[in-house]
CSV table of C-alpha atoms in Angstrom, one decimal:
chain,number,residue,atom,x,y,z
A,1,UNK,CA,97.4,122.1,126.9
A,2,UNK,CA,97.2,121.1,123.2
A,3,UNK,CA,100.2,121.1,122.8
A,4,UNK,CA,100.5,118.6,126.0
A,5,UNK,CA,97.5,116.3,124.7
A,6,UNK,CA,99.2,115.7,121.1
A,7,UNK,CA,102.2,115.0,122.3
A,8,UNK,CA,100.9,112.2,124.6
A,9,UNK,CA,98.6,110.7,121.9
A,10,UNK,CA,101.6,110.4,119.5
A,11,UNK,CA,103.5,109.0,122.1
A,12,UNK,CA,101.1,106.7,123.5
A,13,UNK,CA,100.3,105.6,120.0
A,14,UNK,CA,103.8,104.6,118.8
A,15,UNK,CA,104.6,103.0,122.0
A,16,UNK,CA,101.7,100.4,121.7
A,17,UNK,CA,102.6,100.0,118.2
A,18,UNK,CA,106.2,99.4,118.7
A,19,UNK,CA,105.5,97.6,122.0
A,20,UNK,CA,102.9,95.1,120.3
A,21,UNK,CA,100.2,95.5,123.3
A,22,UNK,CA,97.6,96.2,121.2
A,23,UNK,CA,96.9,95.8,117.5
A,24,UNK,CA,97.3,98.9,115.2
A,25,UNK,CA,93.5,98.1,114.9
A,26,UNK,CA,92.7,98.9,118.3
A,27,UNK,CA,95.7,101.8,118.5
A,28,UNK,CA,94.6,104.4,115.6
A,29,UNK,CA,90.9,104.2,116.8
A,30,UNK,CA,90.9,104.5,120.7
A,31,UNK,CA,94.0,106.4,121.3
A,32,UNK,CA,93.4,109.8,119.0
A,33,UNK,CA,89.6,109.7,120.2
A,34,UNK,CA,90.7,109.7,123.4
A,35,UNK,CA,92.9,112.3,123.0
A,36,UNK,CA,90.1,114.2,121.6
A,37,UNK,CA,87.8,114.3,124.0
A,38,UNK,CA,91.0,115.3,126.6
A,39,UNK,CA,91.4,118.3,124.2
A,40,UNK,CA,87.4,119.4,124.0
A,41,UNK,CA,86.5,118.1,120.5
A,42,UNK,CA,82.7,117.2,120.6
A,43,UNK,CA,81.0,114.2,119.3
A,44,UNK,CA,80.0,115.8,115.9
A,45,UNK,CA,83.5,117.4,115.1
A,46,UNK,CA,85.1,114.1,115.8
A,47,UNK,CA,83.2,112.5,113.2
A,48,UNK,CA,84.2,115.3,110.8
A,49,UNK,CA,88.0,114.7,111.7
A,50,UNK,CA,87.4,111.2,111.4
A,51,UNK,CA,86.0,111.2,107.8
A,52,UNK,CA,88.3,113.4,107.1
A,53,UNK,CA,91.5,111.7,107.8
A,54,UNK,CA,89.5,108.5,106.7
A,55,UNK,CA,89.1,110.0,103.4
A,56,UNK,CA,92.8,110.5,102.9
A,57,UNK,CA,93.6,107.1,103.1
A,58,UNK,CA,91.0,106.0,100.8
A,59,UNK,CA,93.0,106.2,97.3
A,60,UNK,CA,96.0,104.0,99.7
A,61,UNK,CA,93.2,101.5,100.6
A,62,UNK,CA,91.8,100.8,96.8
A,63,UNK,CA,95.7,100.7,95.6
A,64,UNK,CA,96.1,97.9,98.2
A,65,UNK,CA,93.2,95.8,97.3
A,66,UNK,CA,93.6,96.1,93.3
A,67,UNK,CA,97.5,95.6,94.0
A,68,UNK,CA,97.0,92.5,95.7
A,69,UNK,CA,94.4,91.6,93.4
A,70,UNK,CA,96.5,91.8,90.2
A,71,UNK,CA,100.0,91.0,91.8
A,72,UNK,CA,98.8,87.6,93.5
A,73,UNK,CA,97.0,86.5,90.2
A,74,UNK,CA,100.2,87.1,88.3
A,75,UNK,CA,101.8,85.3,90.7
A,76,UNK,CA,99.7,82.4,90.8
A,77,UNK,CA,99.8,82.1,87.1
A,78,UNK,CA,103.4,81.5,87.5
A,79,UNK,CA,104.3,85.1,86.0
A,80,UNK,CA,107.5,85.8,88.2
A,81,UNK,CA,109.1,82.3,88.5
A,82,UNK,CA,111.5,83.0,85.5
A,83,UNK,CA,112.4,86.5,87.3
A,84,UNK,CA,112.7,84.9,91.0
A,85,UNK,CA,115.0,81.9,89.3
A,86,UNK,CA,116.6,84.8,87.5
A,87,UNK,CA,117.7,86.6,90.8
A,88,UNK,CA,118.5,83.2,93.0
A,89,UNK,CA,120.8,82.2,90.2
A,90,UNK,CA,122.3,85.7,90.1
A,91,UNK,CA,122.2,85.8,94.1
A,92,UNK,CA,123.2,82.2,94.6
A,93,UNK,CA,124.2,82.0,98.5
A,94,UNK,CA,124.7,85.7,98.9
A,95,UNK,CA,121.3,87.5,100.1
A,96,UNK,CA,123.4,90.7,100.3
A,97,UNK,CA,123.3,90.7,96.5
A,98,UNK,CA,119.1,90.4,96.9
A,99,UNK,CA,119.1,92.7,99.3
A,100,UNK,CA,121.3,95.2,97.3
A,101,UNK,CA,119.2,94.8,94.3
A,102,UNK,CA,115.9,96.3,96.8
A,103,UNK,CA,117.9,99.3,97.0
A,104,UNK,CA,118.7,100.1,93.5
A,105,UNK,CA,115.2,98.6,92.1
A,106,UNK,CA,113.3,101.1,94.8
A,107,UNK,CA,115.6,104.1,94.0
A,108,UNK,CA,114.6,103.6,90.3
A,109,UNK,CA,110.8,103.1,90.7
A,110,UNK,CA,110.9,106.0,92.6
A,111,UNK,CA,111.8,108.8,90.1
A,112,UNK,CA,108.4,109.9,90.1
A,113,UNK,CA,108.4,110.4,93.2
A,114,UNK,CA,105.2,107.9,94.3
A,115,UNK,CA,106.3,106.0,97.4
A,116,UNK,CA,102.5,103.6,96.9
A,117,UNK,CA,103.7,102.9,93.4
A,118,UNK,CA,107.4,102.3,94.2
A,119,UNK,CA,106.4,99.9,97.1
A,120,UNK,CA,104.0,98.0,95.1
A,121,UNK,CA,106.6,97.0,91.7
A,122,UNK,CA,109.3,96.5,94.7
A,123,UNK,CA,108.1,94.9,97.3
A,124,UNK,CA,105.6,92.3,95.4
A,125,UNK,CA,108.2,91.5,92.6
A,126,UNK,CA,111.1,90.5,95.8
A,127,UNK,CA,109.2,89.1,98.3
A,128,UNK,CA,109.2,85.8,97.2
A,129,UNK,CA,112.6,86.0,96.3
A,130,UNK,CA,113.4,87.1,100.2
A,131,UNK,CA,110.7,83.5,101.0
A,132,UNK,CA,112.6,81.4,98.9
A,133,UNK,CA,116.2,82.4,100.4
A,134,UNK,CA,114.9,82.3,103.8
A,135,UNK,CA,115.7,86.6,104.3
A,136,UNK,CA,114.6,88.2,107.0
A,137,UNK,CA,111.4,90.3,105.2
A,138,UNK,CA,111.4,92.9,107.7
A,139,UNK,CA,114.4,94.3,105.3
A,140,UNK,CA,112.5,94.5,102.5
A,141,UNK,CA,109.9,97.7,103.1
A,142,UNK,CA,113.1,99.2,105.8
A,143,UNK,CA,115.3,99.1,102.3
A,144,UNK,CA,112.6,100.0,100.1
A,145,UNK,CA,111.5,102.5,102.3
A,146,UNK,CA,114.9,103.5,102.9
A,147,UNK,CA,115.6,103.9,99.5
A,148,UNK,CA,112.7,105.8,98.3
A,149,UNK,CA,113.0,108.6,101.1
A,150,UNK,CA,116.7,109.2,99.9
A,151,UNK,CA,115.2,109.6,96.4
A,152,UNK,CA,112.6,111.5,98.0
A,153,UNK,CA,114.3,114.9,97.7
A,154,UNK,CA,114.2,115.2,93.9
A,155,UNK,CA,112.7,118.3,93.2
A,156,UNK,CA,109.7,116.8,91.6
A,157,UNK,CA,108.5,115.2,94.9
A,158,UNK,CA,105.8,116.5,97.2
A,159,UNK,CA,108.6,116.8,100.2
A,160,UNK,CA,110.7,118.9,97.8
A,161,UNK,CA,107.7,121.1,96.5
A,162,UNK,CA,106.0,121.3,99.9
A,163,UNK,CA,109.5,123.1,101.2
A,164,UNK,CA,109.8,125.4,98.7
A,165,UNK,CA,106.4,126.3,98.6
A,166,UNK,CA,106.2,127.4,102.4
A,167,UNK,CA,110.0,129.2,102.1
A,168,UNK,CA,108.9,130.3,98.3
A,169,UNK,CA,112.1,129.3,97.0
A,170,UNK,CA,112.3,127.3,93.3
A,171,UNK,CA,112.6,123.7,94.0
A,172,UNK,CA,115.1,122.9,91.6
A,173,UNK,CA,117.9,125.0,93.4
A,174,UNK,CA,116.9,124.0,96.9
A,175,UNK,CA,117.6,120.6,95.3
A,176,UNK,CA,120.8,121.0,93.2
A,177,UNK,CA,123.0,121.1,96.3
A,178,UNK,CA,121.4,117.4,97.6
A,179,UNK,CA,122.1,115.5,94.7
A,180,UNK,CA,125.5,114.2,95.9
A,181,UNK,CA,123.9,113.9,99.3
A,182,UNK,CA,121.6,111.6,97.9
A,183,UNK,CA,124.3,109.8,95.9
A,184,UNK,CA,125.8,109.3,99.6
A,185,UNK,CA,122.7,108.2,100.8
A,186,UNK,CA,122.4,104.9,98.2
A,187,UNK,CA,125.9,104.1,99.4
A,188,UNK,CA,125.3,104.1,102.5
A,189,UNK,CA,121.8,102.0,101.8
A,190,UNK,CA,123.8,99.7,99.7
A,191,UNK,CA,126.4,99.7,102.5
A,192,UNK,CA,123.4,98.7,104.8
A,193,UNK,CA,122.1,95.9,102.8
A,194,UNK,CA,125.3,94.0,102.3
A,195,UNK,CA,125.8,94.4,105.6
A,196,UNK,CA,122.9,92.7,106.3
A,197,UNK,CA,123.0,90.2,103.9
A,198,UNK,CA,126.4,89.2,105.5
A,199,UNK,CA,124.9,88.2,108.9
A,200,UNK,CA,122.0,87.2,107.6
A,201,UNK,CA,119.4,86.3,110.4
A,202,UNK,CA,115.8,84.9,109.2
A,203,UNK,CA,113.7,85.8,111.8
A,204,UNK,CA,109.7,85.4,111.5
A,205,UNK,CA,108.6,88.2,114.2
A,206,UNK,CA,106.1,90.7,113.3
A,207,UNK,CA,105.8,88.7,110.0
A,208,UNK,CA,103.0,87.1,107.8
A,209,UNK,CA,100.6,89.6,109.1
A,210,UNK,CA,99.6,90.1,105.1
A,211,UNK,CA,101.6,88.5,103.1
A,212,UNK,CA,101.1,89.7,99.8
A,213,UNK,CA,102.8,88.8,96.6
A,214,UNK,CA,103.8,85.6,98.5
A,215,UNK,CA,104.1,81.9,97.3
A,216,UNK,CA,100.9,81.6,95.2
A,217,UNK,CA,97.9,79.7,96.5
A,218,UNK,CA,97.8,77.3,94.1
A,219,UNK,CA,100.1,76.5,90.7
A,220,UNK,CA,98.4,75.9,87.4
A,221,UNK,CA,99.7,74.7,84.0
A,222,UNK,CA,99.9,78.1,81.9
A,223,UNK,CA,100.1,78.1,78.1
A,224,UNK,CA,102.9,79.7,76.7
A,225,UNK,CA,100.6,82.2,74.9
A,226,UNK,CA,99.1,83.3,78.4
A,227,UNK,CA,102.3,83.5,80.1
A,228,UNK,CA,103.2,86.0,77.0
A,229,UNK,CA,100.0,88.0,77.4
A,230,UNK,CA,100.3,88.5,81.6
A,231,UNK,CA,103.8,89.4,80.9
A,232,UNK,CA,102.5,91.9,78.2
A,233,UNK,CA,99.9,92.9,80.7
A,234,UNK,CA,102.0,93.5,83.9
A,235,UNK,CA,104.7,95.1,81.8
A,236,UNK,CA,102.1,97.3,80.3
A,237,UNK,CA,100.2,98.5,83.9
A,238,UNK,CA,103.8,99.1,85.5
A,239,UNK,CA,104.8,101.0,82.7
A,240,UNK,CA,101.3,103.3,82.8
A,241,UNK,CA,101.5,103.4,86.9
A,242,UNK,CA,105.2,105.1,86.4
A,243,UNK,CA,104.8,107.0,83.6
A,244,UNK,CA,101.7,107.7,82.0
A,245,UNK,CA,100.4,110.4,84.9
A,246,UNK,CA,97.0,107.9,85.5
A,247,UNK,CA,95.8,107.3,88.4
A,248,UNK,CA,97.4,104.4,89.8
A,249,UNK,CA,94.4,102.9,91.6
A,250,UNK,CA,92.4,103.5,87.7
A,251,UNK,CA,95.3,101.5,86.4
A,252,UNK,CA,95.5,98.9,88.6
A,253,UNK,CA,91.7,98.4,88.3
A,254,UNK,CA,91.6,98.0,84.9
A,255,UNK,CA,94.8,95.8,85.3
A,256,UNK,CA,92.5,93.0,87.5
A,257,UNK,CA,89.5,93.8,85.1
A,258,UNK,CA,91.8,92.1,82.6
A,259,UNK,CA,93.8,89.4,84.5
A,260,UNK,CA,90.2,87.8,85.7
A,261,UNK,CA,88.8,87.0,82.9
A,262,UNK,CA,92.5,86.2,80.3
A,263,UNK,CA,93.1,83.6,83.3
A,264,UNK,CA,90.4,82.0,84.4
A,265,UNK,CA,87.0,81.4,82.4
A,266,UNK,CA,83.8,82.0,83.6
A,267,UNK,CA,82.3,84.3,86.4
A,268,UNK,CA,82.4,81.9,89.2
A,269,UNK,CA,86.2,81.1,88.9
A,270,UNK,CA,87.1,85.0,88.4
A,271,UNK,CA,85.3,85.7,92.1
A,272,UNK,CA,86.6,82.3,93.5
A,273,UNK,CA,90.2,84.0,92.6
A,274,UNK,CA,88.7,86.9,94.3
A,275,UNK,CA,87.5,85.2,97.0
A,276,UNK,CA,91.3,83.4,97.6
A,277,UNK,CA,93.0,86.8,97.9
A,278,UNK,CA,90.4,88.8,99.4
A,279,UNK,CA,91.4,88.2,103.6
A,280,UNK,CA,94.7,89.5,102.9
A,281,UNK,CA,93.8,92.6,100.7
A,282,UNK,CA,91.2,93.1,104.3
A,283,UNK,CA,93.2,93.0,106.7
A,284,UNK,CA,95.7,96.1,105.8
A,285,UNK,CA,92.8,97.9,104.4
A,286,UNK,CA,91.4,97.9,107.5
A,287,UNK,CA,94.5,99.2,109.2
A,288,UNK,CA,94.8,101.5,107.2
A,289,UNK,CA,91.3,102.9,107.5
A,290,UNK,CA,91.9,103.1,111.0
A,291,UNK,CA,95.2,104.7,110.6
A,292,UNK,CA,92.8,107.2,108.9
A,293,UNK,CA,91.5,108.3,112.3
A,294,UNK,CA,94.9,108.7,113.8
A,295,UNK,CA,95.5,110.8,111.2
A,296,UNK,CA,92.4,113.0,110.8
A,297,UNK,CA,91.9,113.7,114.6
A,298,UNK,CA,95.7,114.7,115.2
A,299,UNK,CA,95.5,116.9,112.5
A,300,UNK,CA,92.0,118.2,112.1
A,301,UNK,CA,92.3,119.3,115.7
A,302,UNK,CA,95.1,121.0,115.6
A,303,UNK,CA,97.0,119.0,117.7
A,304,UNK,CA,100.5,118.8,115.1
A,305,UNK,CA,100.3,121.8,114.7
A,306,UNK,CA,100.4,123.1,118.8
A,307,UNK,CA,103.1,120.5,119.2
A,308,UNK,CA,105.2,121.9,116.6
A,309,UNK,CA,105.0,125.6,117.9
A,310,UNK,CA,106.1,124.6,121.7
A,311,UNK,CA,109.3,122.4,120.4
A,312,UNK,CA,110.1,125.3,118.0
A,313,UNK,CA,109.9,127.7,121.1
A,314,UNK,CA,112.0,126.1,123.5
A,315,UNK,CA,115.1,126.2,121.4
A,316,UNK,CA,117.6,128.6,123.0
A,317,UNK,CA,118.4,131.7,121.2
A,318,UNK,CA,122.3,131.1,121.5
A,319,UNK,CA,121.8,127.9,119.6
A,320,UNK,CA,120.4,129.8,116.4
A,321,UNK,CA,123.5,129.8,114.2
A,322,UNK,CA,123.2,125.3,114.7
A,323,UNK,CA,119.6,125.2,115.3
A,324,UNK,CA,118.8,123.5,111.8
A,325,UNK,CA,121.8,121.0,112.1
A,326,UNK,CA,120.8,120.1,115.7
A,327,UNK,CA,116.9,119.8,115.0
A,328,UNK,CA,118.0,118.1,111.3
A,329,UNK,CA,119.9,115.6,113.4
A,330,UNK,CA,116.3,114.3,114.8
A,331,UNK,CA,114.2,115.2,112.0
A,332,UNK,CA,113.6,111.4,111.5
A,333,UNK,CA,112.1,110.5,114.8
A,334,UNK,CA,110.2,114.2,114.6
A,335,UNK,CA,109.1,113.1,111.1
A,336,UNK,CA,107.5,110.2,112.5
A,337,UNK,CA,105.1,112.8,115.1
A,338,UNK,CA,103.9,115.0,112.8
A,339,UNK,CA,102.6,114.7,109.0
A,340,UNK,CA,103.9,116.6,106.4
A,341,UNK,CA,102.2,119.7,106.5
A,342,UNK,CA,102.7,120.2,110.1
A,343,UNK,CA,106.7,119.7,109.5
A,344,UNK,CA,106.7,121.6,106.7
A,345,UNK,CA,104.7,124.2,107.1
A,346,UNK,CA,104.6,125.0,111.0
A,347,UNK,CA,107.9,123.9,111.9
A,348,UNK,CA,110.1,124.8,109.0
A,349,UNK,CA,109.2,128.3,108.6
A,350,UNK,CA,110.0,128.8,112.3
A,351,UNK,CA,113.1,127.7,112.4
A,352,UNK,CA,113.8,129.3,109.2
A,353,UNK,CA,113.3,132.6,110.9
A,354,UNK,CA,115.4,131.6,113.8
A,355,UNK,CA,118.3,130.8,111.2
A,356,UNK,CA,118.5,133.9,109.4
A,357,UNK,CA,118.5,135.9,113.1
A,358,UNK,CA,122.1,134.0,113.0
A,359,UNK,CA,122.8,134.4,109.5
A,360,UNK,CA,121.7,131.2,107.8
A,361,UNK,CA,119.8,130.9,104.8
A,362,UNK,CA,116.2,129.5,104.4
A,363,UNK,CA,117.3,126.8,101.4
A,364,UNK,CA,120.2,125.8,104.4
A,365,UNK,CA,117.5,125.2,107.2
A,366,UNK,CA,114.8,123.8,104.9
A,367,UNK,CA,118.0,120.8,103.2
A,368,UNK,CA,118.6,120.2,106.8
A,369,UNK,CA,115.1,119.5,107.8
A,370,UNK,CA,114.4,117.3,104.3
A,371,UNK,CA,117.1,115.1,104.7
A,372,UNK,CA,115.9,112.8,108.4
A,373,UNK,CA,112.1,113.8,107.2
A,374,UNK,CA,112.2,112.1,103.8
A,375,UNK,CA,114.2,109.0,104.8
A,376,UNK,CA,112.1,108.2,107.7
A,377,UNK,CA,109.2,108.8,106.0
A,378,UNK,CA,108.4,105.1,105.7
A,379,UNK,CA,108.8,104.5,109.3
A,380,UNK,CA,106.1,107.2,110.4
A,381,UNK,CA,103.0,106.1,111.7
A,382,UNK,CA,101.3,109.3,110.6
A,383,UNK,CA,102.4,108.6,106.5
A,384,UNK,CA,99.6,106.7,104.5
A,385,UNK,CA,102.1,104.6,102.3
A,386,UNK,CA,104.3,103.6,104.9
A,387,UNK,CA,101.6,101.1,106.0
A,388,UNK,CA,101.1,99.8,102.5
A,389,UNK,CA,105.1,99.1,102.5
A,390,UNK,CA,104.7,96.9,105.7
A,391,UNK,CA,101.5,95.0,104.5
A,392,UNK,CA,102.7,94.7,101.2
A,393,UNK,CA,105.7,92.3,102.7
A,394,UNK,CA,103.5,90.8,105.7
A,395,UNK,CA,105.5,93.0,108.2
A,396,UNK,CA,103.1,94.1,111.3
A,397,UNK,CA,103.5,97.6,111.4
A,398,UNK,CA,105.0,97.6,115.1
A,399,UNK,CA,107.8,95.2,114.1
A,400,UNK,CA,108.4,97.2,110.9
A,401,UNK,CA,109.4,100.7,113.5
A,402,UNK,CA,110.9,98.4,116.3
A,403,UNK,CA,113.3,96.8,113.4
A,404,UNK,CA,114.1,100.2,110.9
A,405,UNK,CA,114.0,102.9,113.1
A,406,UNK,CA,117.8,102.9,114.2
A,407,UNK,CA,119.0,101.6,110.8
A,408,UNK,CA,116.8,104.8,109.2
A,409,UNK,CA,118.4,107.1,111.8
A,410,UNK,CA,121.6,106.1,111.4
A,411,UNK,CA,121.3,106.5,107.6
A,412,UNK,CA,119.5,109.8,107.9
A,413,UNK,CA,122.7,110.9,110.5
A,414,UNK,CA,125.7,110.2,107.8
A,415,UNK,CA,123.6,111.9,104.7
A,416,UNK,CA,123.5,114.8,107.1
A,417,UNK,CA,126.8,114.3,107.5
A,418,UNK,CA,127.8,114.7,103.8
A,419,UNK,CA,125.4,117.8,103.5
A,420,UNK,CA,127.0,119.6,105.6
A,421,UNK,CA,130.4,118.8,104.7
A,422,UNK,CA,129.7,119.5,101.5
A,423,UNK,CA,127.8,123.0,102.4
A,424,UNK,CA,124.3,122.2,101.5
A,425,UNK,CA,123.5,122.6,105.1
């Protein structure tokens, strides 16, 4: 019965989202405390999963509002105009070259593995590049997304370490065999985005729900020394967010602490700056806040994890020896039912032992499972950051699923694909 009353919450959930009849406001709070009190939880457990899963989300929350913060006053100091003329010369009438640049730009960010950081330097350094070309911005968080779930696998990355922790295997040989798969993977992104680029079709649904990063508020005559000094700034906190191990959030705060008061003098012009970028730093913070429920209550309760054990149990015996390929195949839409932990630790292990019955390996099943997981995972209602990707380019999260998920997939498909023809799987 559990297992029956997660499912339909998930379901319910991502229908409304991807349907639009309700806000993601109204979605992550009713629907998992409904489903609650269908599976027994009482009012003061509730609560618990609630600021639980609330408490997750935090750190996502404060990186939103500081990146917003920091981004839009560089931006409204006129920061990024040499870059965004930079990239419209260089693109000229060919979005596909703009689009192809999300790709590589999110694939680099994200060596260390931080999809929040690698959404924040991509996303708010090409959105207004995609506003002033007139590109469709739902592309930008699907490529970005995309791109960072096929760098995903490195063996650095949570995914990667969350595997081989629940198989005990060393991540750097589960990994070793996906490296050309994730070679594949950028081709067929890159692929993707010229492809889209050629039949390019701006189209405004679902967007300007947040529009961070965007065309600035207001322009103002910036002395050369300040421009030098915000481009020493940013350079500096992107810099510390990929590679100096500090808390993003910390760096990002101490970023703003400096922008406010190098840009504008006095405390009542700092907080008016605050003031003119606070409603859309609010509005994904509280989505994402809420999305906190959803995910505290689906996985506090146990709910993931009851799901996981009834789909792993109804997979015929006489499909063992394929079992990983077949399930692999959908690992992107399972991805987006069940957090991390739940796939990786209830379902994997499972179907791990299930393989070997038929004389696969564990590091075969666990590749197979990785690949859909890890480049969905910016499509999944139940990851933190994938939120912060949508917000970050104004996307409403419904529109973002409706408008990635089969693009994702079908990426997700062909690196499978490659895997096993090249015998990682």
């Amino acid at each position: 019965m559990l297992a029956f009353i997660g499912l339909a919450t998930v379901l319910v959930a991502v229908l409304l989202l991807v349907s639009g009849r309700l806000s993601p406001l109204v979605t992550f709070v009713v629907v998992p405390l409904l489903g609650a009190c269908a599976a027994g939880v009482d009012l003061a457990q509730a609560q618990k999963l609630v600021a639980s899963g609330m408490s997750t989300v935090a750190p996502i929350v404060a990186l939103f509002i500081f990146a917003i913060l920091f981004f839009s006053i560089m931006n409204e100091q006129g920061l990024f105009e040499p870059l965004i003329r930079a990239l419209l010369k260089f693109a000229g009438d060919h979005p596909h070259r703009v689009l192809m640049v999300t790709v590589l730009v999110a694939a680099m960010v994200h060596l260390d593995g931080a999809g929040a950081t690698t959404y924040v330097v991509t996303i708010t350094a090409l959105l207004p590049i995609y506003q002033r070309l007139n590109i469709d911005v739902r592309h930008l968080p699907m490529l970005a997304g995309m791109s960072a779930g096929i760098m995903n696998m490195e063996p650095w990355t949570p995914a990667t370490l969350r595997a081989a922790s629940a198989l005990h295997l060393d991540p750097v040989l589960l990994w070793r065999p996906l490296w050309s798969v994730q070679v594949a993977g950028l081709v067929f992104a890159l692929g993707l985005a010229w492809w889209l680029g050629q039949r390019r079709r701006p189209v405004a649904e679902g967007a300007g729900v947040a529009a961070a990063a965007a065309a600035p508020a207001r322009t103002v005559d910036v002395p050369l020394w300040r421009r030098i000094a915000n481009g020493v700034l940013t350079a500096a906190v992107i810099a510390a967010m990929l590679f100096s191990g500090i808390s993003t959030v910390l760096v990002l705060m101490v970023g703003v602490a400096i922008a406010l008061p190098l840009n504008y003098k006095g405390a009542s012009a700092q907080m008016a700056t605050v003031r003119r970028h606070s409603a859309e730093a609010l509005l994904l913070a509280a989505v994402l806040l809420c999305a906190g429920v959803f995910l505290g209550v689906l996985n506090g309760s146990g709910m993931l994890t009851a799901v996981s054990n009834e789909i792993v149990a109804v997979i015929p015996v006489s499909l063992g020896h394929w079992v990983h390929i077949i399930v692999g195949a959908f690992a992107t839409p399972l991805g987006m039912m069940f957090g991390s932990d739940s796939y990786y630790f209830g379902i994997m292990p499972v179907l791990v032992s299930v393989g070997q019955a038929h004389g696969v390996t564990p590091d075969a099943v666990a590749r197979a499972l990785m690949i859909g997981e890890n480049v969905g995972f910016a499509i999944s209602p139940v990851v933190g950051s994938a939120y912060l990707a949508a917000g970050l380019a104004g996307v409403e999260f419904g529109a973002h699923i409706r408008h990635s998920l089969l693009y994702t997939w079908g990426v997700a498909l062909a690196m499978l694909g490659v895997a096993w023809a090249v015998g990682a799987v």
